[in-house]
Short mmCIF file of C-alpha atoms in Angstrom, two decimals:
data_model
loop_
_atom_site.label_atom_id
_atom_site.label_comp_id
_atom_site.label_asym_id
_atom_site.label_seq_id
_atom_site.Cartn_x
_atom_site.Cartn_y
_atom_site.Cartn_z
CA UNK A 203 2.61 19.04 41.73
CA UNK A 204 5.89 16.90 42.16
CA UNK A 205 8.27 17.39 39.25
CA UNK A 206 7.68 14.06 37.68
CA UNK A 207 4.10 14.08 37.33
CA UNK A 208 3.96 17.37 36.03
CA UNK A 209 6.87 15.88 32.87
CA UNK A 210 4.29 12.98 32.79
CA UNK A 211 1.55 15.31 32.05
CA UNK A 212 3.68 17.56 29.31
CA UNK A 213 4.76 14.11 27.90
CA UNK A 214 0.76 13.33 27.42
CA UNK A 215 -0.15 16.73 26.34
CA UNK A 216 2.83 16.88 23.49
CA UNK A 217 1.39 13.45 22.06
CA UNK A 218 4.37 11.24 23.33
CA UNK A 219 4.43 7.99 24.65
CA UNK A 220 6.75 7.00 28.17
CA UNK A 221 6.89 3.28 26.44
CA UNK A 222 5.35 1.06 23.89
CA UNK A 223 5.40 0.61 19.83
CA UNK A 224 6.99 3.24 17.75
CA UNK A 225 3.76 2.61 15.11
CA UNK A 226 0.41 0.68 14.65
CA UNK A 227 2.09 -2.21 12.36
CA UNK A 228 5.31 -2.58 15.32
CA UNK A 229 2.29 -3.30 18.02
CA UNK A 230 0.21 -5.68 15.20
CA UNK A 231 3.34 -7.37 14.21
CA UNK A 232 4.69 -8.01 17.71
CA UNK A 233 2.52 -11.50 18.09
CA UNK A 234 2.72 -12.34 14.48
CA UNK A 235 6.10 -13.67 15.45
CA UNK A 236 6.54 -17.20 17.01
CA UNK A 237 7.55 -18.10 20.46
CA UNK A 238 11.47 -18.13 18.88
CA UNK A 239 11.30 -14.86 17.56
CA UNK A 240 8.92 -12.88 20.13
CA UNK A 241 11.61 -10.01 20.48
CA UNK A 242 11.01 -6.48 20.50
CA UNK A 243 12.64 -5.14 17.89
CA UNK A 244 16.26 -4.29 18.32
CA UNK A 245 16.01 -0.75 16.32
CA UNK A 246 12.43 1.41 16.27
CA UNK A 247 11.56 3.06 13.08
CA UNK A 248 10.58 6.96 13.88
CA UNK A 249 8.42 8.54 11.06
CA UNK A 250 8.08 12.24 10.91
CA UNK A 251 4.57 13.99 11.08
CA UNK A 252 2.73 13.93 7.81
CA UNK A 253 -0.22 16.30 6.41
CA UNK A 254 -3.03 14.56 6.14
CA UNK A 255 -3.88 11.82 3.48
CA UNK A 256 -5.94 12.74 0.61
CA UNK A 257 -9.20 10.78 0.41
CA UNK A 258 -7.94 9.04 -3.28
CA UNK A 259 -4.65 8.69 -4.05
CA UNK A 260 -3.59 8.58 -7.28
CA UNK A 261 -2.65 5.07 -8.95
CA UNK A 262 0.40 5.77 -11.48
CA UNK A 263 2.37 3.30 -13.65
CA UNK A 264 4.61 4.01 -10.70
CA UNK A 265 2.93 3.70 -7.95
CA UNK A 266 0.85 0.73 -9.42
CA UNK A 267 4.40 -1.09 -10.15
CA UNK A 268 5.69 -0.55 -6.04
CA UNK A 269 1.84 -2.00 -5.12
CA UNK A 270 2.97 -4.81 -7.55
CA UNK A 271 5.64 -5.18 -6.12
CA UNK A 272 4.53 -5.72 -2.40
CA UNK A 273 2.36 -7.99 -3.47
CA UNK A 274 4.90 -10.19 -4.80
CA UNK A 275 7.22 -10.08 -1.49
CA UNK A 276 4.19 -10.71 0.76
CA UNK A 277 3.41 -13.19 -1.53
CA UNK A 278 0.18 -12.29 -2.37
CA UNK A 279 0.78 -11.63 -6.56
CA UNK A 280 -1.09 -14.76 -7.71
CA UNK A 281 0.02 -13.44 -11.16
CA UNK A 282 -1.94 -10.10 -10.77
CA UNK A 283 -5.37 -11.69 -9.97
CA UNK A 284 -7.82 -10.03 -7.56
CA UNK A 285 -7.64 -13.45 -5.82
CA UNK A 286 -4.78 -11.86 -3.77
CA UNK A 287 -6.70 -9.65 -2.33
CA UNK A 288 -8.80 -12.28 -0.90
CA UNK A 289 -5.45 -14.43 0.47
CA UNK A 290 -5.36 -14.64 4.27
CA UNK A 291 -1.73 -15.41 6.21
CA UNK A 292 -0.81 -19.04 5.59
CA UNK A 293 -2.35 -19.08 1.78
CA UNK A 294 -5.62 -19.65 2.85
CA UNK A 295 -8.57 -17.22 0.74
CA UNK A 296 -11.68 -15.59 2.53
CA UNK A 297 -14.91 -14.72 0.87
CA UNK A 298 -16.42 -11.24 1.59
CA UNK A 299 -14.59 -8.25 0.87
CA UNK A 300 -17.21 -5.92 3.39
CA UNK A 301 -14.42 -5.78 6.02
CA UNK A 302 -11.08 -7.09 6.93
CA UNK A 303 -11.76 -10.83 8.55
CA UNK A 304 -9.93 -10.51 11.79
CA UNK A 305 -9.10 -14.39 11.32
CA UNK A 306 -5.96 -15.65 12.95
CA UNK A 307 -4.21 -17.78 10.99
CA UNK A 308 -1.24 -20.78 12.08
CA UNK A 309 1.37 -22.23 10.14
CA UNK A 310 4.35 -24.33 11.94
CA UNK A 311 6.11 -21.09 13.11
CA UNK A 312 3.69 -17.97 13.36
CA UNK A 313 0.36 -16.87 13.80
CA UNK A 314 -1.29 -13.76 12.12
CA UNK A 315 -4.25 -12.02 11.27
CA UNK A 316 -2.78 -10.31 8.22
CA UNK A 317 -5.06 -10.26 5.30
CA UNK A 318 -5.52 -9.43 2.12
CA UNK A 319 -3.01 -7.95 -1.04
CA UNK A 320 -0.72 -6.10 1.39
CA UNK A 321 -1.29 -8.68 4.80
CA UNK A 322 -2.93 -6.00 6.63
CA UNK A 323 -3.04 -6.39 10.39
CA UNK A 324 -6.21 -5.60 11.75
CA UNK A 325 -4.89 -3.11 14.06
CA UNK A 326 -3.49 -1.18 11.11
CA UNK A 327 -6.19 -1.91 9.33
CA UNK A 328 -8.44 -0.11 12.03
CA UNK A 329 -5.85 3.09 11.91
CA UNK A 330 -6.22 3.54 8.41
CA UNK A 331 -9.91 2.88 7.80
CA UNK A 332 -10.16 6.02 10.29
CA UNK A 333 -7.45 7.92 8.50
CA UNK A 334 -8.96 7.82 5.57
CA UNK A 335 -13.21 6.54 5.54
CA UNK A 336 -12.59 3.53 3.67
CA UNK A 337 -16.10 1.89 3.52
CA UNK A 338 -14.50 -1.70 2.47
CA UNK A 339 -12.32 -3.93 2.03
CA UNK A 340 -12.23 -4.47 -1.19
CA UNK A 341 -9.06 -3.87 -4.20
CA UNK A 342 -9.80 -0.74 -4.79
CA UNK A 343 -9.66 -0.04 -0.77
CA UNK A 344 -6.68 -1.98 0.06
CA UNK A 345 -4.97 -0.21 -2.98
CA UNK A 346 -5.62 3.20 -1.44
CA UNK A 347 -4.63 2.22 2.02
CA UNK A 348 -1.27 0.43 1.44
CA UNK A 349 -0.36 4.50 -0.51
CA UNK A 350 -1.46 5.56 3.09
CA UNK A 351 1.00 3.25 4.83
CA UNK A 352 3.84 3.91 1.87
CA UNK A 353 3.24 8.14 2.68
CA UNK A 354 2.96 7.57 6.16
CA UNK A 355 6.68 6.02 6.18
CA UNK A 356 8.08 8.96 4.09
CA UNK A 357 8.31 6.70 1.01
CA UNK A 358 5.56 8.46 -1.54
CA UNK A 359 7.77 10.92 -3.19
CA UNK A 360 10.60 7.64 -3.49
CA UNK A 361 8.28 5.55 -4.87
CA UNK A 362 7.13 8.51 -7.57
CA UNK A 363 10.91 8.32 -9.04
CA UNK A 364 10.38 5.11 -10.60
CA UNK A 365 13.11 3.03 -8.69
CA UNK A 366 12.94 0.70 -5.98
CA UNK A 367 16.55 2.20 -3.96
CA UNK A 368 17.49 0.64 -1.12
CA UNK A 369 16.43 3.23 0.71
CA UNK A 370 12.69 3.20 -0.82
CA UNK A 371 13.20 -1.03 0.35
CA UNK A 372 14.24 0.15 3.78
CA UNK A 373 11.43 2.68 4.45
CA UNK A 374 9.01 -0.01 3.78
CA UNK A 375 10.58 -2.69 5.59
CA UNK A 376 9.27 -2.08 9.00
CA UNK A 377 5.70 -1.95 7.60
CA UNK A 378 5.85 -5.06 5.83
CA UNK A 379 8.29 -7.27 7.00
CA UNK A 380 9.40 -9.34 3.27
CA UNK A 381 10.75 -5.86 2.44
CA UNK A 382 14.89 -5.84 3.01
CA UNK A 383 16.39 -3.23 5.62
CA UNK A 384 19.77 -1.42 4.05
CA UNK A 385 21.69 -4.35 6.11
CA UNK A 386 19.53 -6.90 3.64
CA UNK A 387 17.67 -8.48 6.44
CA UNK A 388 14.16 -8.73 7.43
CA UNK A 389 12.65 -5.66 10.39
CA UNK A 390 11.12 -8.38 12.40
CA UNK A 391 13.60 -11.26 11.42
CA UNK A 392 10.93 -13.25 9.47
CA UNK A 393 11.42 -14.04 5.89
CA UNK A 394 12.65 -11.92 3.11
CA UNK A 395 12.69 -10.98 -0.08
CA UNK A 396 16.03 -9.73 -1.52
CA UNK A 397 16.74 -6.07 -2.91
CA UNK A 398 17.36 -7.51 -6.21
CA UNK A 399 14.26 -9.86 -6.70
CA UNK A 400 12.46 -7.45 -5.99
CA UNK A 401 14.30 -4.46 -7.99
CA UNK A 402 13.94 -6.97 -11.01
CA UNK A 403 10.14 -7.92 -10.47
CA UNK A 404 9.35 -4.46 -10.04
CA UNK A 405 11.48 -2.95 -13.46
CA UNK A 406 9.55 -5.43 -15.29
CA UNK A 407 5.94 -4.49 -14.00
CA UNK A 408 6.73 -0.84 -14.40
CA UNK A 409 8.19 -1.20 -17.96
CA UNK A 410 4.80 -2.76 -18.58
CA UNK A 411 2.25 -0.96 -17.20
CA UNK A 412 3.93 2.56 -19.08
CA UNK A 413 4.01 0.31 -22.57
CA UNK A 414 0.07 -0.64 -21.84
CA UNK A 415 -0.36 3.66 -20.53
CA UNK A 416 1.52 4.99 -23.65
CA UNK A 417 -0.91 2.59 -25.83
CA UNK A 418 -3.77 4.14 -24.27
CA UNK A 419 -2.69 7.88 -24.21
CA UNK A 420 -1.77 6.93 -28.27
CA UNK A 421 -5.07 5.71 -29.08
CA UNK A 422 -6.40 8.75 -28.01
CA UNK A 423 -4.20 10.80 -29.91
CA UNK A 424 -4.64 9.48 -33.25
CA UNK A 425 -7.99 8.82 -33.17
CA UNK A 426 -10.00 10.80 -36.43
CA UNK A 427 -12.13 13.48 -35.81
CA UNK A 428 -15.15 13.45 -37.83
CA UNK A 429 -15.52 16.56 -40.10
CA UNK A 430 -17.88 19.53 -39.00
CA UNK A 431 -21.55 19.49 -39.57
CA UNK A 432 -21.92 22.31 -42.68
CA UNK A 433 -25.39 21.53 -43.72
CA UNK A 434 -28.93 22.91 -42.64
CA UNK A 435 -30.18 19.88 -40.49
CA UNK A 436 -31.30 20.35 -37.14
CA UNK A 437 -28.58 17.91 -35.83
CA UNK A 438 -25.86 20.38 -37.68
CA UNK A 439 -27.62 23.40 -35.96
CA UNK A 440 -27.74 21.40 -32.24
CA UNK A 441 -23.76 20.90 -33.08
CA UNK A 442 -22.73 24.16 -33.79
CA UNK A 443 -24.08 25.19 -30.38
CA UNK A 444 -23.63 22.89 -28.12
CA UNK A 445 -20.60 21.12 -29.53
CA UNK A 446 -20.01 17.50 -31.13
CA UNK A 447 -23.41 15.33 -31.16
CA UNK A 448 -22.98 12.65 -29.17
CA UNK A 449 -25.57 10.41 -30.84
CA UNK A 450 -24.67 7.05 -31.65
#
């Protein structure tokens, strides 16, 4: 076998790639772009193997504030209401939340099929559905799989800290593009947001959500107990073995 198909075959079998995108969102955001900015990125973003995703990810005031926050760079916020899950590229809303709606959208300068809260491509839309068995589309859905796309760039244990760094900003800039690289410019040179909108946007949302989960977790905590069943009833009997009666 002549030396360079046999590297060509080692190449396949190790899981590389002679050519092509880095990752699923670099090959769905290559026609996003328009005609004036169809350029192959001039760095690629390399991600390191990661274990496997967890079916559910947990949704912490943390992590809720960084999915906030994404939102509100991809413009999608529409001051917290499940309407922007529903917003395709250009502004434009779809109806059914069964499966992403592949639509591709023009405005004066691009076209995309991004959709929904986080403007998934459909491409990366496909890889994650797989990674993961997400039945739908809908909130809950997108929710998990934009944690999918924030672990699979390296960025979950950032994002648990409770700080949008640059570097956190950075990680996520090649997977959505209003995010700001560490030289404060778009990945794909569209639009973006900068470090300190965002940083500010994202302090406020997280100071809020802990204020509303320390009102919740103090509720709890202070709520009366009622006093022990000491009588001969049946429903004092039933409590003393089983535990509290639930009846109303």
């Amino acid at each position: 076998m002549p030396n360079l198909q046999r590297r060509h075959l080692l190449l396949a079998f190790a899981g590389l790639s002679l050519a092509g995108p880095a990752s699923a969102s670099e090959a769905s955001r290559a026609w996003q772009l328009g005609p004036e900015a169809r350029v192959a990125p001039a760095r690629v973003a390399m991600m390191t193997p990661l274990p496997a995703a967890p079916r559910v990810f947990a949704i912490t005031p943390e992590r809720r504030a960084l999915l906030n926050t994404i939102r509100y760079a991809e413009g999608t916020w529409a001051n917290g209401q499940e309407v922007g899950y529903r917003i395709l590229f250009g502004g434009s809303l779809f109806d059914s939340l069964d499966r992403h709606p592949n639509r591709v959208m023009r405005t004066a300068r691009y076209a995309s099929a991004a959709a929904g809260a986080y403007q998934f491509m459909p491409f990366t839309w496909d890889m994650v559905t797989r990674a993961m068995g997400i039945p739908d589309f809908g909130p809950e859905s997108q929710d998990q799989a934009a944690l999918f796309l924030v672990q699979r760039r390296g960025a979950l244990h950032l994002a648990d800290r409770g700080e949008l760094s640059p570097d956190l900003a950075a990680r996520l800039a090649p997977e959505w593009a209003s995010f700001p690289t560490l030289a404060g410019r778009s990945f794909y040179g569209q639009p973006v947001k900068r470090l300190n909108d965002l940083r500010r946007f994202y302090e406020q949302n997280l100071a809020q959500l802990r204020d509303e989960a320390a009102a919740v977790w103090e509720d709890v905590a202070i709520r009366q107990v009622p006093p022990a069943c000491t009588d001969a009833s049946l429903s004092c009997q039933l409590e003393r073995v089983g535990g509290p009666s639930t009846a109303p």
